[in-house]
Coordinates of C-alpha atoms in Angstrom, one line a residue:
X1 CA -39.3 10.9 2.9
X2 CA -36.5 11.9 5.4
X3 CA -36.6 8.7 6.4
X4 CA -35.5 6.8 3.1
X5 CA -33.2 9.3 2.5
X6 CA -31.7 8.4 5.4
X7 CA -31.1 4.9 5.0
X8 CA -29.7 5.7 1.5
X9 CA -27.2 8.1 3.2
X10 CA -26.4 5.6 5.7
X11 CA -25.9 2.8 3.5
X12 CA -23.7 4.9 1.5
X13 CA -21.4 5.6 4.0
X14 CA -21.2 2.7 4.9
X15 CA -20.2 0.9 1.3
X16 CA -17.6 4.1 1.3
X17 CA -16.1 3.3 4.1
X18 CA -15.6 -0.3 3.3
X19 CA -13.8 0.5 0.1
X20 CA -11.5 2.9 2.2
X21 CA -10.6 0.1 4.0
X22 CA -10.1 -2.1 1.2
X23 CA -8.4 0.2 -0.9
X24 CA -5.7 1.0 1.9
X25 CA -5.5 -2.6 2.7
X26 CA -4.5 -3.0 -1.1
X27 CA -2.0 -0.5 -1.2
X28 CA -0.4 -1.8 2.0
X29 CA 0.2 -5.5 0.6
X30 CA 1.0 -4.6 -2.6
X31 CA 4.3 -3.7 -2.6
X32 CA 5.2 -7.3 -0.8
X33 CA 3.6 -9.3 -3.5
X34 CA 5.7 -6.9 -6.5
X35 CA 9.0 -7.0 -4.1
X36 CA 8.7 -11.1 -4.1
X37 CA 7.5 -11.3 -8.1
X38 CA 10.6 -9.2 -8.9
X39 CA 13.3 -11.5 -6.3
X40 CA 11.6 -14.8 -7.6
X41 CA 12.3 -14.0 -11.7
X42 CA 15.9 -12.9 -10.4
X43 CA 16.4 -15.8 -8.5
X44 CA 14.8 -18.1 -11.6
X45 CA 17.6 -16.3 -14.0
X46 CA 20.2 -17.3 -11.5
X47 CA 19.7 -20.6 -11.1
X48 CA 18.4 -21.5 -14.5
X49 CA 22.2 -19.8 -15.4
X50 CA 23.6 -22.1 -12.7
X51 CA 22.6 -25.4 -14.0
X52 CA 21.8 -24.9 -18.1
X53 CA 23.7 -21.5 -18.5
X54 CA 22.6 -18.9 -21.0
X55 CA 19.5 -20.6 -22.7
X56 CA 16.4 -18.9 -24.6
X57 CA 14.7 -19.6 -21.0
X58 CA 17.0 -17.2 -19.5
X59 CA 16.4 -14.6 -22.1
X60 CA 12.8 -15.0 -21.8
X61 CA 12.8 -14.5 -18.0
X62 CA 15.3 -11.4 -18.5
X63 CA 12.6 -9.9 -20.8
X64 CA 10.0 -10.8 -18.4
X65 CA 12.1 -8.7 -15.7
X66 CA 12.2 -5.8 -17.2
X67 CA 9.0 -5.4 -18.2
X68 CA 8.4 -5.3 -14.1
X69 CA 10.0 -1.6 -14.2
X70 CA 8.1 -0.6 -17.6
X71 CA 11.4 -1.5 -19.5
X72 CA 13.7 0.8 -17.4
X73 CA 16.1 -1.7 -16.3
X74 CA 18.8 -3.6 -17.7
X75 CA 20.1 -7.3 -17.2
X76 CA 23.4 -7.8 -18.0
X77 CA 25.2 -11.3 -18.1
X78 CA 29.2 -11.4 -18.8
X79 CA 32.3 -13.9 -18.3
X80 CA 34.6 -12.9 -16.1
X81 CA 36.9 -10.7 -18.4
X82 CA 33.7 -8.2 -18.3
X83 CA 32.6 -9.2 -22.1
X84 CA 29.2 -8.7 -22.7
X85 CA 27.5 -12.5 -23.5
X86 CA 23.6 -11.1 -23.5
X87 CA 22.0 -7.8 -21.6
X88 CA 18.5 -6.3 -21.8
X89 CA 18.7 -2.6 -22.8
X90 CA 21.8 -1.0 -22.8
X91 CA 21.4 1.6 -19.8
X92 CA 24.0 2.1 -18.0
X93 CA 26.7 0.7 -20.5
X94 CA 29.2 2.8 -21.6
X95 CA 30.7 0.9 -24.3
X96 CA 28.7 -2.3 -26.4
X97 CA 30.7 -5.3 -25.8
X98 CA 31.9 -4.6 -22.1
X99 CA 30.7 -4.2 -18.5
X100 CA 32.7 -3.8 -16.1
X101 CA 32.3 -3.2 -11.9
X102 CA 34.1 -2.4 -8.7
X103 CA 34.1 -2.7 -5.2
X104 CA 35.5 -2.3 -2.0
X105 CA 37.8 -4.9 -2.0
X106 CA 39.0 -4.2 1.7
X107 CA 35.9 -4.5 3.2
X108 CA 35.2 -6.9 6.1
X109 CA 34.4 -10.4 5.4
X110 CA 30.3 -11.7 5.3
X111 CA 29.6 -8.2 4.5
X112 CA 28.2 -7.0 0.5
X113 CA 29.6 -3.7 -0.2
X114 CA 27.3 -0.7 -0.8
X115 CA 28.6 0.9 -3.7
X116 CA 29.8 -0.2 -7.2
X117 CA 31.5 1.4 -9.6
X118 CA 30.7 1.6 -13.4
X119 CA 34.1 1.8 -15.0
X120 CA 34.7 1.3 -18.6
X121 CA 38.1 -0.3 -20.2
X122 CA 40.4 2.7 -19.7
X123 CA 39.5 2.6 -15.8
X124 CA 37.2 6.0 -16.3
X125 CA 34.3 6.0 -14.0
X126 CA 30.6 6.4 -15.7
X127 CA 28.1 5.7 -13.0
X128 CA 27.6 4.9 -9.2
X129 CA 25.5 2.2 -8.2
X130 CA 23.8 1.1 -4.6
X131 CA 24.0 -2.4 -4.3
X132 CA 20.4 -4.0 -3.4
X133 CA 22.1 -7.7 -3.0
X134 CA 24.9 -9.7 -3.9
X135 CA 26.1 -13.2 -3.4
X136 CA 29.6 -14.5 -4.0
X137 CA 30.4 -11.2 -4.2
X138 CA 34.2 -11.7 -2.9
X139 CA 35.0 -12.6 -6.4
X140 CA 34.0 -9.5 -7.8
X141 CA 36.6 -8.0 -4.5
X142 CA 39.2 -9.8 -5.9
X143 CA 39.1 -8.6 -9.4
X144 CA 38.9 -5.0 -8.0
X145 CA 41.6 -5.7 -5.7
X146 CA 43.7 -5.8 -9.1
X147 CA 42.4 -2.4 -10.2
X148 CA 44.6 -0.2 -10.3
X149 CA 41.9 2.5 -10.0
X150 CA 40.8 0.3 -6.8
X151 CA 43.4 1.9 -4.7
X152 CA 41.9 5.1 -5.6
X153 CA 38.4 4.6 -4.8
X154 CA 39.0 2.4 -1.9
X155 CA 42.3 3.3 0.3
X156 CA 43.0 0.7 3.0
X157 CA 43.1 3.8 5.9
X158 CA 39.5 5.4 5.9
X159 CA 39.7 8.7 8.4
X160 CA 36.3 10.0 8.1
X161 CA 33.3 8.1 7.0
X162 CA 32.7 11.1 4.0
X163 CA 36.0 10.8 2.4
X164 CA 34.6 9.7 -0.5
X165 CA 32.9 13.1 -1.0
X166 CA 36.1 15.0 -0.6
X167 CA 37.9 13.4 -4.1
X168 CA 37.6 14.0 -7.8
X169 CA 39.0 11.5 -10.2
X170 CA 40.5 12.3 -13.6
X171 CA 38.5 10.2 -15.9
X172 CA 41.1 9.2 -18.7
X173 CA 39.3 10.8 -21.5
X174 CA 39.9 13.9 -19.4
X175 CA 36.4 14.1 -18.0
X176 CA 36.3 14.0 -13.9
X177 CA 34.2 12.6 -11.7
X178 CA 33.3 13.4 -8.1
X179 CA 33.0 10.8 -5.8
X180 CA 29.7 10.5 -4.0
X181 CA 28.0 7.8 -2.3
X182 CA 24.3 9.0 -3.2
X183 CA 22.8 7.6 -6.5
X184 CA 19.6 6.4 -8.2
X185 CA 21.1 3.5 -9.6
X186 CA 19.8 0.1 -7.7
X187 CA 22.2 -3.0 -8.7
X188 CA 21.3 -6.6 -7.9
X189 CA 24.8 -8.7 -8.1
X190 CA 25.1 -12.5 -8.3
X191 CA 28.2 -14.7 -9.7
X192 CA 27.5 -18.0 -11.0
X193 CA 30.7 -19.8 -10.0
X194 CA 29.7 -22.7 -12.4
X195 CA 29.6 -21.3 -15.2
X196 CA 32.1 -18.4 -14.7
X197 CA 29.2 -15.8 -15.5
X198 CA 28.8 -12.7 -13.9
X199 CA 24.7 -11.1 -13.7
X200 CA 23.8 -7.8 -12.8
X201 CA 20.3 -6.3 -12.6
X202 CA 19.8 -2.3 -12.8
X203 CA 17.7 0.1 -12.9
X204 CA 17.0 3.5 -11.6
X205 CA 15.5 4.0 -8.0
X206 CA 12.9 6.4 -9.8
X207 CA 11.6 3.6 -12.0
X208 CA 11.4 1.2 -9.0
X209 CA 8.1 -1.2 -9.2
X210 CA 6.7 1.4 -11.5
X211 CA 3.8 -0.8 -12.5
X212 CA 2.7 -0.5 -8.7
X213 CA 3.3 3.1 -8.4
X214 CA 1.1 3.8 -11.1
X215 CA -1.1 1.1 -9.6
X216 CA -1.2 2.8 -5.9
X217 CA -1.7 6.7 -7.8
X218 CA -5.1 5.3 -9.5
X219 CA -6.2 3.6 -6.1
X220 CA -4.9 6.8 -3.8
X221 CA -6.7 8.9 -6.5
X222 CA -10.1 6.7 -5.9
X223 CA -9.4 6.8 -2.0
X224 CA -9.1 10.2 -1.8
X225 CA -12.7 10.4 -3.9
X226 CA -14.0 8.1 -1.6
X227 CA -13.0 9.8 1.7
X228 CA -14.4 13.4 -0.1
X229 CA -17.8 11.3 -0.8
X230 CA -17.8 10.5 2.9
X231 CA -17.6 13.3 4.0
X232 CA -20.0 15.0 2.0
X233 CA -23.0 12.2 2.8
X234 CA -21.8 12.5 6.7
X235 CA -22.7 16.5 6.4
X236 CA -26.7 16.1 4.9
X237 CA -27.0 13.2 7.4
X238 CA -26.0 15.6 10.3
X239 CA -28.4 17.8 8.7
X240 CA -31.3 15.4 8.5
X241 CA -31.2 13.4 11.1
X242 CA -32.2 16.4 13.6
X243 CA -35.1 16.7 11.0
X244 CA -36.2 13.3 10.9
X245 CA -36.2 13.1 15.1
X246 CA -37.8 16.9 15.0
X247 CA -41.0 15.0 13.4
X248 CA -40.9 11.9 15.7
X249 CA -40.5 13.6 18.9
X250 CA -43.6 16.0 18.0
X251 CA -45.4 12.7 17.7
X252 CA -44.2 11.4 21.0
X253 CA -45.0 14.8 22.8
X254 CA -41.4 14.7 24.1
X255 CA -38.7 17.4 24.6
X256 CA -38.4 18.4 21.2
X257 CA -35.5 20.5 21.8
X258 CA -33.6 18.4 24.0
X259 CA -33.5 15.5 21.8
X260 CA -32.5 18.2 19.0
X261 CA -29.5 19.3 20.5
X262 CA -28.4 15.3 21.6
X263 CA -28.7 14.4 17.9
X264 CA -26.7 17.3 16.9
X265 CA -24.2 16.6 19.2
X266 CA -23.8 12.8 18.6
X267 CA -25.5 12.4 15.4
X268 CA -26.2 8.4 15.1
X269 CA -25.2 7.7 18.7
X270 CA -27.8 10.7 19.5
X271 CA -30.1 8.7 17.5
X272 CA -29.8 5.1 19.5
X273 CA -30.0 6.8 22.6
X274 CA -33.7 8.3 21.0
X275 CA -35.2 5.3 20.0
X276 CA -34.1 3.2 22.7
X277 CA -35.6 5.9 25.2
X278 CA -38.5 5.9 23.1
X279 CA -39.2 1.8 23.2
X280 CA -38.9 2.4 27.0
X281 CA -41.8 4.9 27.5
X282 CA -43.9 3.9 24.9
X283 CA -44.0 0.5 26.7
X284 CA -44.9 1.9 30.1
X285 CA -47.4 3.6 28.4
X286 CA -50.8 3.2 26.9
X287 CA -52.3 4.0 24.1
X288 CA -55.7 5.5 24.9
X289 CA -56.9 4.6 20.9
X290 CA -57.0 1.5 21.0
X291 CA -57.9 0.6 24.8
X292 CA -61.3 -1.1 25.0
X293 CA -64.4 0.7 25.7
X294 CA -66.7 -2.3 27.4
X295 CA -65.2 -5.3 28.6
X296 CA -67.9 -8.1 29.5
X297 CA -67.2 -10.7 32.0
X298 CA -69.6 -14.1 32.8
X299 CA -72.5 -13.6 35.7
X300 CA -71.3 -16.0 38.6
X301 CA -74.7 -17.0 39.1
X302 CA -76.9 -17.7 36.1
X303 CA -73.6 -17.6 33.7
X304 CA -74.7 -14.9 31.2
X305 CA -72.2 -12.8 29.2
X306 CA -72.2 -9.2 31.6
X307 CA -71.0 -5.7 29.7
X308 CA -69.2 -3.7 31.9
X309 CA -68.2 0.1 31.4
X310 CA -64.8 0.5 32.0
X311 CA -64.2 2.8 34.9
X312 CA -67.6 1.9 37.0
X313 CA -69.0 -1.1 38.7
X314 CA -72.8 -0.4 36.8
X315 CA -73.5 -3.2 34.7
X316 CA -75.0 -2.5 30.9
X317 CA -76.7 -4.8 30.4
X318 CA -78.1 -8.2 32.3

C-alpha cells in the first residue's frame, strides 16, 4: 500500500515540476513574441501609409493595434499642419481636429529625443510623453525649432541635467504646468516623407501589453499552485518513504535504524543508496528456502543416478 502510494506521489511531483518549468518558460518568451506582434502592425501601418497612404487597410491594422493594449491606445495620423486625417480613440487629444508635438530641436544629430510635448493650438502644454521610437524624427525638430514655446522648453545652454524640473509654464488658458521628465505616456513616432503624414502611437505605460499581463497573472497564479502542490506531495513522501524502507529492512534483517535516519536525511537519494546496497548483499547471499535438499550425481562405474545429502559424503540410495 505504501508502496503505490509512493509511485503516485512520485509521479506527481514529477508532472508538477514539469509544468513549473513550462509555465516559467512561457512567461519568459512571452513578452518577445507580444513586443514583435505589436512592432510588426506598426511597421505594416507605416509602410502601407508610405506606398498607398490612408486606405481602409490602414484603418483596419490601426484597429487591430489597439486592441493589442485592450483599446487603451490611440493612433493618430495628421499632415503636417497638425490636422487630424484619422486617429483611434481620442486619448491624449486635447482638442478634435488637431495634434500637435514638440521636441528638442537642439539635440545632437542621429539621436531621437526622449521627451515630447502635447501642446494644443494656443502653445498650452497638456501631456508629457516618452518616446519609445522615432524615425525621421528631425522633421518634427524643425517644426519645434519654430515654436515659440520651443525656446521655453528647450534652451540652447542646459546647466544641470534636471532643469527641466525647476520650471513652470503658464499654460495660455491660465492653467500651469510643471515641467517633469517622468510620465506614463509611451509614444511611437514615424513621418512618412511621401506622403507628408505624420503617425503617432500612444498609450499609457500602465496599459502596456495588457493582454500578456493578464496572460502571465493567470499563469503565475497556476505556478504558484503548482509550486504549493509540490511542496505539499514532497512532505507525505518524506513521511512515507522512511515507512516503506522501515518494512523492507525488517525483511532484510538489516540496520533498521540506520537506514531510517539515511532516508530521512536524503529522502530519494537515501532510497538509491538502499536498494542498491540491498542488490549487493542479497546477491552474495543465499537463500536457504529454496536451496536444494538432495542433489544426485551419476555412479562412475555402473552409471546409475546416486542421491546425495547435501552436507555429507553418505550416499541415499544405490
Amino acid at each position: 500500500m505504501i508502496k503505490k502510494m509512493l509511485i503516485c506521489i512520485y509521479s506527481s511531483i514529477f508532472i508538477l515540476a514539469l509544468s513549473i518549468l513550462i509555465t516559467a518558460e512561457v512567461i519568459n518568451s512571452h513578452p518577445d513574441t507580444v513586443q514583435q506582434a505589436i512592432d510588426d502592425q506598426f511597421n505594416e501601418i507605416k509602410s502601407q501609409l508610405e506606398f498607398d497612404g490612408l486606405t481602409g487597410t490602414v484603418k483596419k491594422i490601426s484597429e487591430n493595434y489597439s486592441k493589442e493594449y485592450d483599446g487603451y491606445s490611440n493612433l493618430i495620423i495628421t499632415n503636417e499642419k497638425g490636422d487630424i486625417l484619422y486617429k483611434i480613440n481620442s486619448g491624449y487629444v486635447s482638442e478634435k481636429n488637431r495634434f500637435l508635438v514638440l521636441v528638442d530641436p537642439w539635440q545632437a544629430s542621429g539621436y531621437g529625443s526622449d521627451i515630447a510635448y502635447l501642446i494644443d493650438s494656443n502653445n498650452s502644454i497638456r501631456y508629457l510623453a516618452q518616446i519609445d521610437s522615432s524615425h525621421n524624427i528631425n522633421r518634427l525638430k524643425e517644426d519645434s525649432s519654430r515654436n515659440s514655446l520651443s525656446t521655453v522648453l528647450f534652451p540652447r545652454i542646459q546647466d544641470t541635467d534636471d532643469y527641466l524640473g525647476n520650471k513652470v509654464i503658464n499654460n495660455s488658458d491660465g492653467s500651469s504646468y510643471i515641467l517633469s521628465i517622468e510620465t506614463k505616456i509611451v509614444m511611437k513616432y514615424e513621418y512618412i516623407a511621401s506622403k507628408g503624414l505624420y503617425l503617432y502611437a500612444l498609450h499609457d505605460s500602465e496599459h502596456e501589453y495588457n493582454n500578456y499581463y493578464l496572460f502571465t497573472d493567470s499563469i503565475n497564479t497556476l505556478r504558484h499552485w503548482l509550486i504549493i502542490f509540490t511542496i505539499i506531495f514532497l512532505a507525505i513522501s518524506w513521511i512515507l518513504l522512511p515507512l516503506w524502507v522501515f518494512k523492507d529492512v525488517q525483511k532484510q534483517h538489516l540496520n533498521a535504524p540506520l537506514w531510517i535516519m539515511i532516508t530521512i536525511l536524503l529522502n530519494v537519494v537515501g532510497l538509491c543508496i538502499y536498494i542498491l546496497f540491498k542488490t549487493k548483499n542479497n546477491r552474495n547471499s543465499i537463500d536457504c528456502k529454496k536451496a536444494p535438499v538432495n542433489e544426485r550425481i551419476m555412479c562412475p562405474h555402473c552409471g546409475k543416478e546416486i542421491e546425495i545429502e547435501i552436507g555429507t559424503d553418505t550416499p541415499v540410495d544405490h
